[in-house]
mmCIF file of N, CA and C in Angstrom:
data_model
loop_
_atom_site.group_PDB
_atom_site.id
_atom_site.type_symbol
_atom_site.label_atom_id
_atom_site.label_comp_id
_atom_site.label_asym_id
_atom_site.label_seq_id
_atom_site.Cartn_x
_atom_site.Cartn_y
_atom_site.Cartn_z
ATOM 1 N N MET A 1 0.840 -1.189 0.000
ATOM 2 C CA MET A 1 0.000 0.000 0.000
ATOM 3 C C MET A 1 0.877 1.241 0.000
ATOM 4 N N PRO A 2 0.599 2.190 -0.889
ATOM 5 C CA PRO A 2 1.361 3.432 -0.871
ATOM 6 C C PRO A 2 1.042 4.247 0.377
ATOM 7 N N GLU A 3 2.075 4.859 0.958
ATOM 8 C CA GLU A 3 1.898 5.723 2.118
ATOM 9 C C GLU A 3 2.527 7.072 1.830
ATOM 10 N N VAL A 4 1.828 8.139 2.230
ATOM 11 C CA VAL A 4 2.287 9.503 2.005
ATOM 12 C C VAL A 4 2.183 10.262 3.312
ATOM 13 N N VAL A 5 3.235 10.977 3.689
ATOM 14 C CA VAL A 5 3.212 11.809 4.888
ATOM 15 C C VAL A 5 2.696 13.186 4.493
ATOM 16 N N VAL A 6 1.702 13.698 5.230
ATOM 17 C CA VAL A 6 1.099 14.993 4.916
ATOM 18 C C VAL A 6 1.107 15.899 6.136
ATOM 19 N N ARG A 7 1.200 17.205 5.886
ATOM 20 C CA ARG A 7 1.106 18.214 6.945
ATOM 21 C C ARG A 7 -0.363 18.615 7.061
ATOM 22 N N LEU A 8 -0.900 18.601 8.264
ATOM 23 C CA LEU A 8 -2.300 18.952 8.480
ATOM 24 C C LEU A 8 -2.424 20.454 8.674
ATOM 25 N N LYS A 9 -3.449 21.062 8.057
ATOM 26 C CA LYS A 9 -3.589 22.516 8.038
ATOM 27 C C LYS A 9 -3.835 23.138 9.403
ATOM 28 N N ASP A 10 -4.523 22.426 10.305
ATOM 29 C CA ASP A 10 -4.908 23.045 11.571
ATOM 30 C C ASP A 10 -3.728 23.319 12.488
ATOM 31 N N SER A 11 -2.596 22.644 12.266
ATOM 32 C CA SER A 11 -1.424 22.861 13.121
ATOM 33 C C SER A 11 -0.172 22.507 12.322
ATOM 34 N N PRO A 12 0.768 23.431 12.185
ATOM 35 C CA PRO A 12 1.949 23.160 11.360
ATOM 36 C C PRO A 12 2.839 22.037 11.890
ATOM 37 N N ASP A 13 2.763 21.748 13.197
ATOM 38 C CA ASP A 13 3.593 20.667 13.725
ATOM 39 C C ASP A 13 2.834 19.348 13.833
ATOM 40 N N ARG A 14 1.606 19.316 13.331
ATOM 41 C CA ARG A 14 0.793 18.092 13.348
ATOM 42 C C ARG A 14 0.771 17.500 11.946
ATOM 43 N N TRP A 15 1.295 16.307 11.816
ATOM 44 C CA TRP A 15 1.362 15.636 10.536
ATOM 45 C C TRP A 15 0.639 14.297 10.643
ATOM 46 N N GLY A 16 0.301 13.716 9.509
ATOM 47 C CA GLY A 16 -0.347 12.416 9.476
ATOM 48 C C GLY A 16 0.181 11.599 8.316
ATOM 49 N N LEU A 17 -0.153 10.335 8.324
ATOM 50 C CA LEU A 17 0.263 9.415 7.287
ATOM 51 C C LEU A 17 -0.993 8.968 6.548
ATOM 52 N N VAL A 18 -1.015 9.108 5.227
ATOM 53 C CA VAL A 18 -2.155 8.679 4.414
ATOM 54 C C VAL A 18 -1.777 7.365 3.757
ATOM 55 N N GLU A 19 -2.606 6.337 3.973
ATOM 56 C CA GLU A 19 -2.360 5.027 3.391
ATOM 57 C C GLU A 19 -3.473 4.717 2.406
ATOM 58 N N LEU A 20 -3.096 4.439 1.154
ATOM 59 C CA LEU A 20 -4.067 4.192 0.091
ATOM 60 C C LEU A 20 -3.983 2.753 -0.401
ATOM 61 N N GLN A 21 -5.110 2.188 -0.779
ATOM 62 C CA GLN A 21 -5.156 0.890 -1.438
ATOM 63 C C GLN A 21 -5.034 1.151 -2.929
ATOM 64 N N GLY A 22 -4.086 0.542 -3.603
ATOM 65 C CA GLY A 22 -3.929 0.753 -5.039
ATOM 66 C C GLY A 22 -2.784 1.696 -5.344
ATOM 67 N N THR A 23 -2.877 2.377 -6.482
ATOM 68 C CA THR A 23 -1.798 3.257 -6.923
ATOM 69 C C THR A 23 -2.334 4.646 -7.235
ATOM 70 N N VAL A 24 -1.456 5.625 -7.174
ATOM 71 C CA VAL A 24 -1.771 6.981 -7.588
ATOM 72 C C VAL A 24 -1.000 7.219 -8.880
ATOM 73 N N GLU A 25 -1.720 7.491 -9.974
ATOM 74 C CA GLU A 25 -1.076 7.699 -11.267
ATOM 75 C C GLU A 25 -1.132 9.169 -11.641
ATOM 76 N N CYS A 26 -0.076 9.642 -12.269
ATOM 77 C CA CYS A 26 -0.019 11.018 -12.727
ATOM 78 C C CYS A 26 0.789 11.063 -14.020
ATOM 79 N N PRO A 27 0.692 12.149 -14.777
ATOM 80 C CA PRO A 27 1.485 12.258 -16.009
ATOM 81 C C PRO A 27 2.977 12.149 -15.703
ATOM 82 N N SER A 28 3.733 11.660 -16.672
ATOM 83 C CA SER A 28 5.171 11.463 -16.454
ATOM 84 C C SER A 28 5.915 12.771 -16.218
ATOM 85 N N SER A 29 5.326 13.898 -16.625
ATOM 86 C CA SER A 29 5.988 15.192 -16.426
ATOM 87 C C SER A 29 5.811 15.727 -15.004
ATOM 88 N N VAL A 30 4.988 15.068 -14.175
ATOM 89 C CA VAL A 30 4.712 15.520 -12.808
ATOM 90 C C VAL A 30 5.297 14.522 -11.820
ATOM 91 N N THR A 31 5.986 15.026 -10.796
ATOM 92 C CA THR A 31 6.455 14.152 -9.725
ATOM 93 C C THR A 31 5.510 14.274 -8.546
ATOM 94 N N LEU A 32 5.336 13.205 -7.808
ATOM 95 C CA LEU A 32 4.437 13.224 -6.651
ATOM 96 C C LEU A 32 5.066 13.876 -5.437
ATOM 97 N N GLN A 33 6.355 14.209 -5.509
ATOM 98 C CA GLN A 33 7.061 14.755 -4.350
ATOM 99 C C GLN A 33 6.416 16.028 -3.823
ATOM 100 N N SER A 34 5.990 16.928 -4.691
ATOM 101 C CA SER A 34 5.362 18.164 -4.217
ATOM 102 C C SER A 34 4.026 18.414 -4.894
ATOM 103 N N ALA A 35 3.436 17.382 -5.456
ATOM 104 C CA ALA A 35 2.169 17.522 -6.177
ATOM 105 C C ALA A 35 0.986 17.579 -5.212
ATOM 106 N N HIS A 36 -0.040 18.328 -5.604
ATOM 107 C CA HIS A 36 -1.302 18.345 -4.856
ATOM 108 C C HIS A 36 -2.125 17.160 -5.349
ATOM 109 N N ILE A 37 -2.344 16.180 -4.489
ATOM 110 C CA ILE A 37 -3.060 14.972 -4.888
ATOM 111 C C ILE A 37 -4.552 15.117 -4.649
ATOM 112 N N GLY A 38 -4.925 15.715 -3.540
ATOM 113 C CA GLY A 38 -6.336 15.851 -3.207
ATOM 114 C C GLY A 38 -6.514 16.626 -1.920
ATOM 115 N N ASP A 39 -7.755 16.685 -1.445
ATOM 116 C CA ASP A 39 -8.084 17.410 -0.217
ATOM 117 C C ASP A 39 -8.583 16.429 0.834
ATOM 118 N N LEU A 40 -7.978 16.508 2.029
ATOM 119 C CA LEU A 40 -8.344 15.642 3.140
ATOM 120 C C LEU A 40 -9.189 16.435 4.119
ATOM 121 N N HIS A 41 -10.387 15.922 4.415
ATOM 122 C CA HIS A 41 -11.317 16.570 5.337
ATOM 123 C C HIS A 41 -11.810 15.543 6.343
ATOM 124 N N MET A 42 -12.280 16.017 7.471
ATOM 125 C CA MET A 42 -12.937 15.157 8.457
ATOM 126 C C MET A 42 -14.418 15.516 8.462
ATOM 127 N N ASP A 43 -15.291 14.507 8.402
ATOM 128 C CA ASP A 43 -16.722 14.810 8.445
ATOM 129 C C ASP A 43 -17.151 15.050 9.891
ATOM 130 N N GLU A 44 -18.439 15.279 10.097
ATOM 131 C CA GLU A 44 -18.929 15.615 11.440
ATOM 132 C C GLU A 44 -18.771 14.471 12.440
ATOM 133 N N ARG A 45 -18.586 13.236 11.956
ATOM 134 C CA ARG A 45 -18.392 12.078 12.839
ATOM 135 C C ARG A 45 -16.922 11.754 13.060
ATOM 136 N N GLY A 46 -16.021 12.549 12.448
ATOM 137 C CA GLY A 46 -14.592 12.309 12.597
ATOM 138 C C GLY A 46 -14.025 11.310 11.604
ATOM 139 N N VAL A 47 -14.795 10.995 10.553
ATOM 140 C CA VAL A 47 -14.341 10.060 9.521
ATOM 141 C C VAL A 47 -13.571 10.848 8.464
ATOM 142 N N PRO A 48 -12.344 10.426 8.134
ATOM 143 C CA PRO A 48 -11.590 11.144 7.111
ATOM 144 C C PRO A 48 -12.190 10.942 5.719
ATOM 145 N N GLN A 49 -12.262 12.023 4.958
ATOM 146 C CA GLN A 49 -12.778 12.011 3.589
ATOM 147 C C GLN A 49 -11.680 12.579 2.696
ATOM 148 N N LEU A 50 -11.278 11.838 1.671
ATOM 149 C CA LEU A 50 -10.247 12.279 0.744
ATOM 150 C C LEU A 50 -10.878 12.488 -0.627
ATOM 151 N N VAL A 51 -10.790 13.717 -1.138
ATOM 152 C CA VAL A 51 -11.333 14.054 -2.443
ATOM 153 C C VAL A 51 -10.164 14.149 -3.415
ATOM 154 N N ILE A 52 -10.177 13.265 -4.421
ATOM 155 C CA ILE A 52 -9.165 13.271 -5.473
ATOM 156 C C ILE A 52 -9.901 13.447 -6.798
ATOM 157 N N GLY A 53 -9.754 14.619 -7.403
ATOM 158 C CA GLY A 53 -10.469 14.895 -8.658
ATOM 159 C C GLY A 53 -11.965 14.849 -8.429
ATOM 160 N N HIS A 54 -12.653 13.966 -9.150
ATOM 161 C CA HIS A 54 -14.106 13.803 -9.017
ATOM 162 C C HIS A 54 -14.444 12.515 -8.273
ATOM 163 N N HIS A 55 -13.569 12.114 -7.340
ATOM 164 C CA HIS A 55 -13.778 10.890 -6.573
ATOM 165 C C HIS A 55 -13.647 11.170 -5.079
ATOM 166 N N LEU A 56 -14.459 10.455 -4.293
ATOM 167 C CA LEU A 56 -14.469 10.599 -2.840
ATOM 168 C C LEU A 56 -14.109 9.261 -2.210
ATOM 169 N N LEU A 57 -13.132 9.292 -1.315
ATOM 170 C CA LEU A 57 -12.752 8.107 -0.562
ATOM 171 C C LEU A 57 -13.047 8.344 0.906
ATOM 172 N N SER A 58 -13.652 7.359 1.555
ATOM 173 C CA SER A 58 -13.908 7.416 2.995
ATOM 174 C C SER A 58 -12.943 6.461 3.675
ATOM 175 N N GLY A 59 -12.407 6.882 4.803
ATOM 176 C CA GLY A 59 -11.414 6.052 5.478
ATOM 177 C C GLY A 59 -11.641 5.975 6.964
ATOM 178 N N LYS A 60 -10.586 5.638 7.667
ATOM 179 C CA LYS A 60 -10.633 5.590 9.129
ATOM 180 C C LYS A 60 -9.294 6.044 9.677
ATOM 181 N N VAL A 61 -9.306 6.506 10.914
ATOM 182 C CA VAL A 61 -8.098 6.985 11.590
ATOM 183 C C VAL A 61 -7.571 5.857 12.467
ATOM 184 N N GLN A 62 -6.265 5.592 12.357
ATOM 185 C CA GLN A 62 -5.619 4.595 13.208
ATOM 186 C C GLN A 62 -4.432 5.232 13.910
ATOM 187 N N LYS A 63 -4.304 4.957 15.188
ATOM 188 C CA LYS A 63 -3.145 5.440 15.941
ATOM 189 C C LYS A 63 -1.970 4.525 15.614
ATOM 190 N N LEU A 64 -0.805 5.124 15.357
ATOM 191 C CA LEU A 64 0.388 4.341 15.060
ATOM 192 C C LEU A 64 0.904 3.676 16.327
ATOM 193 N N ASP A 65 1.364 2.429 16.208
ATOM 194 C CA ASP A 65 1.941 1.732 17.358
ATOM 195 C C ASP A 65 3.173 2.473 17.866
ATOM 196 N N LYS A 66 4.000 2.922 16.926
ATOM 197 C CA LYS A 66 5.210 3.664 17.274
ATOM 198 C C LYS A 66 5.225 4.952 16.466
ATOM 199 N N PRO A 67 5.032 6.108 17.109
ATOM 200 C CA PRO A 67 5.111 7.375 16.382
ATOM 201 C C PRO A 67 6.506 7.564 15.794
ATOM 202 N N PHE A 68 6.585 8.333 14.716
ATOM 203 C CA PHE A 68 7.899 8.639 14.166
ATOM 204 C C PHE A 68 8.016 10.116 13.861
ATOM 205 N N GLY A 69 9.251 10.562 13.742
ATOM 206 C CA GLY A 69 9.520 11.974 13.531
ATOM 207 C C GLY A 69 9.751 12.307 12.075
ATOM 208 N N VAL A 70 9.355 13.525 11.697
ATOM 209 C CA VAL A 70 9.666 14.074 10.382
ATOM 210 C C VAL A 70 10.869 14.982 10.586
ATOM 211 N N MET A 71 11.927 14.708 9.829
ATOM 212 C CA MET A 71 13.176 15.449 10.041
ATOM 213 C C MET A 71 13.497 16.296 8.814
ATOM 214 N N GLU A 72 14.195 17.398 9.080
ATOM 215 C CA GLU A 72 14.672 18.243 7.988
ATOM 216 C C GLU A 72 16.112 18.633 8.280
ATOM 217 N N ARG A 73 16.828 18.897 7.204
ATOM 218 C CA ARG A 73 18.238 19.257 7.354
ATOM 219 C C ARG A 73 18.345 20.620 8.034
ATOM 220 N N ASP A 74 19.247 20.698 9.012
ATOM 221 C CA ASP A 74 19.463 21.923 9.783
ATOM 222 C C ASP A 74 20.832 22.496 9.423
ATOM 223 N N GLY A 75 20.923 23.024 8.203
ATOM 224 C CA GLY A 75 22.184 23.624 7.755
ATOM 225 C C GLY A 75 23.317 22.627 7.739
ATOM 226 N N GLU A 76 24.459 23.063 8.178
ATOM 227 C CA GLU A 76 25.657 22.217 8.197
ATOM 228 C C GLU A 76 25.706 21.308 9.418
ATOM 229 N N ARG A 77 24.861 21.594 10.409
ATOM 230 C CA ARG A 77 24.969 20.897 11.693
ATOM 231 C C ARG A 77 24.307 19.532 11.716
ATOM 232 N N GLY A 78 23.450 19.220 10.779
ATOM 233 C CA GLY A 78 22.811 17.917 10.801
ATOM 234 C C GLY A 78 21.320 18.004 10.549
ATOM 235 N N TRP A 79 20.560 17.308 11.384
ATOM 236 C CA TRP A 79 19.114 17.196 11.207
ATOM 237 C C TRP A 79 18.382 17.643 12.456
ATOM 238 N N ARG A 80 17.123 18.061 12.270
ATOM 239 C CA ARG A 80 16.271 18.381 13.421
ATOM 240 C C ARG A 80 14.880 17.807 13.170
ATOM 241 N N VAL A 81 14.201 17.418 14.242
ATOM 242 C CA VAL A 81 12.832 16.905 14.148
ATOM 243 C C VAL A 81 11.889 18.091 14.083
ATOM 244 N N CYS A 82 11.094 18.180 13.014
ATOM 245 C CA CYS A 82 10.175 19.310 12.872
ATOM 246 C C CYS A 82 8.730 18.921 13.175
ATOM 247 N N ALA A 83 8.422 17.630 13.240
ATOM 248 C CA ALA A 83 7.048 17.206 13.552
ATOM 249 C C ALA A 83 7.048 15.738 13.946
ATOM 250 N N LEU A 84 5.977 15.323 14.616
ATOM 251 C CA LEU A 84 5.765 13.920 14.957
ATOM 252 C C LEU A 84 4.521 13.414 14.229
ATOM 253 N N VAL A 85 4.601 12.192 13.733
ATOM 254 C CA VAL A 85 3.448 11.538 13.107
ATOM 255 C C VAL A 85 2.960 10.487 14.095
ATOM 256 N N GLU A 86 1.709 10.665 14.572
ATOM 257 C CA GLU A 86 1.161 9.756 15.580
ATOM 258 C C GLU A 86 -0.052 8.978 15.105
ATOM 259 N N GLU A 87 -0.608 9.357 13.925
ATOM 260 C CA GLU A 87 -1.788 8.659 13.421
ATOM 261 C C GLU A 87 -1.733 8.561 11.908
ATOM 262 N N LYS A 88 -2.482 7.583 11.397
ATOM 263 C CA LYS A 88 -2.558 7.454 9.952
ATOM 264 C C LYS A 88 -4.021 7.375 9.524
ATOM 265 N N TYR A 89 -4.245 7.786 8.289
ATOM 266 C CA TYR A 89 -5.572 7.796 7.687
ATOM 267 C C TYR A 89 -5.579 6.716 6.622
ATOM 268 N N VAL A 90 -6.361 5.667 6.848
ATOM 269 C CA VAL A 90 -6.350 4.490 5.991
ATOM 270 C C VAL A 90 -7.573 4.526 5.072
ATOM 271 N N PHE A 91 -7.317 4.422 3.764
ATOM 272 C CA PHE A 91 -8.376 4.405 2.750
ATOM 273 C C PHE A 91 -8.264 3.092 1.996
ATOM 274 N N ARG A 92 -9.179 2.136 2.286
ATOM 275 C CA ARG A 92 -9.114 0.808 1.684
ATOM 276 C C ARG A 92 -10.268 0.532 0.725
ATOM 277 N N THR A 93 -11.272 1.371 0.718
ATOM 278 C CA THR A 93 -12.436 1.116 -0.125
ATOM 279 C C THR A 93 -12.272 1.780 -1.491
ATOM 280 N N ARG A 94 -13.071 1.347 -2.439
ATOM 281 C CA ARG A 94 -13.048 1.942 -3.774
ATOM 282 C C ARG A 94 -13.607 3.362 -3.703
ATOM 283 N N PRO A 95 -13.065 4.261 -4.528
ATOM 284 C CA PRO A 95 -13.589 5.630 -4.532
ATOM 285 C C PRO A 95 -14.999 5.685 -5.107
ATOM 286 N N LYS A 96 -15.787 6.623 -4.590
ATOM 287 C CA LYS A 96 -17.141 6.865 -5.105
ATOM 288 C C LYS A 96 -17.083 8.098 -5.995
ATOM 289 N N PRO A 97 -17.754 8.041 -7.145
ATOM 290 C CA PRO A 97 -17.751 9.237 -8.003
ATOM 291 C C PRO A 97 -18.582 10.347 -7.380
ATOM 292 N N ILE A 98 -18.115 11.574 -7.542
ATOM 293 C CA ILE A 98 -18.861 12.739 -7.076
ATOM 294 C C ILE A 98 -19.685 13.230 -8.259
ATOM 295 N N ILE A 99 -21.005 13.177 -8.099
ATOM 296 C CA ILE A 99 -21.913 13.574 -9.170
ATOM 297 C C ILE A 99 -22.698 14.773 -8.704
ATOM 298 N N GLU A 100 -22.648 15.839 -9.478
ATOM 299 C CA GLU A 100 -23.359 17.059 -9.132
ATOM 300 C C GLU A 100 -24.811 16.943 -9.574
ATOM 301 N N LYS A 101 -25.726 17.253 -8.663
ATOM 302 C CA LYS A 101 -27.146 17.232 -9.000
ATOM 303 C C LYS A 101 -27.501 18.521 -9.728
ATOM 304 N N THR A 102 -28.238 18.388 -10.782
ATOM 305 C CA THR A 102 -28.696 19.570 -11.511
ATOM 306 C C THR A 102 -30.141 19.864 -11.121
ATOM 307 N N GLY A 103 -30.482 21.133 -11.144
ATOM 308 C CA GLY A 103 -31.846 21.538 -10.777
ATOM 309 C C GLY A 103 -32.851 21.060 -11.816
ATOM 310 N N GLY A 104 -34.054 20.771 -11.363
ATOM 311 C CA GLY A 104 -35.048 20.371 -12.347
ATOM 312 C C GLY A 104 -35.939 19.405 -11.810
#
């Protein structure tokens, strides 16, 4: 399963791990390293919702057994921990198409 570490908007030092079933495909001219893949939201019940294009994925939140740190290079001196990842958002179901209702 592909896993991607993401920074959560509500707090710059709060990060999460997104785990997807399947693959994420993009044009060969685009790298996934800094690409915008989709929007992650929590619904009113706390269920994570991932919107990718015209598709909606519903997932669940799992606490990691062992949290890990996100590190960045600190100049010439080495590395520093800039955030901790303590939970992951798991998306195992097939995406549902988002269909806009028209008036009438």
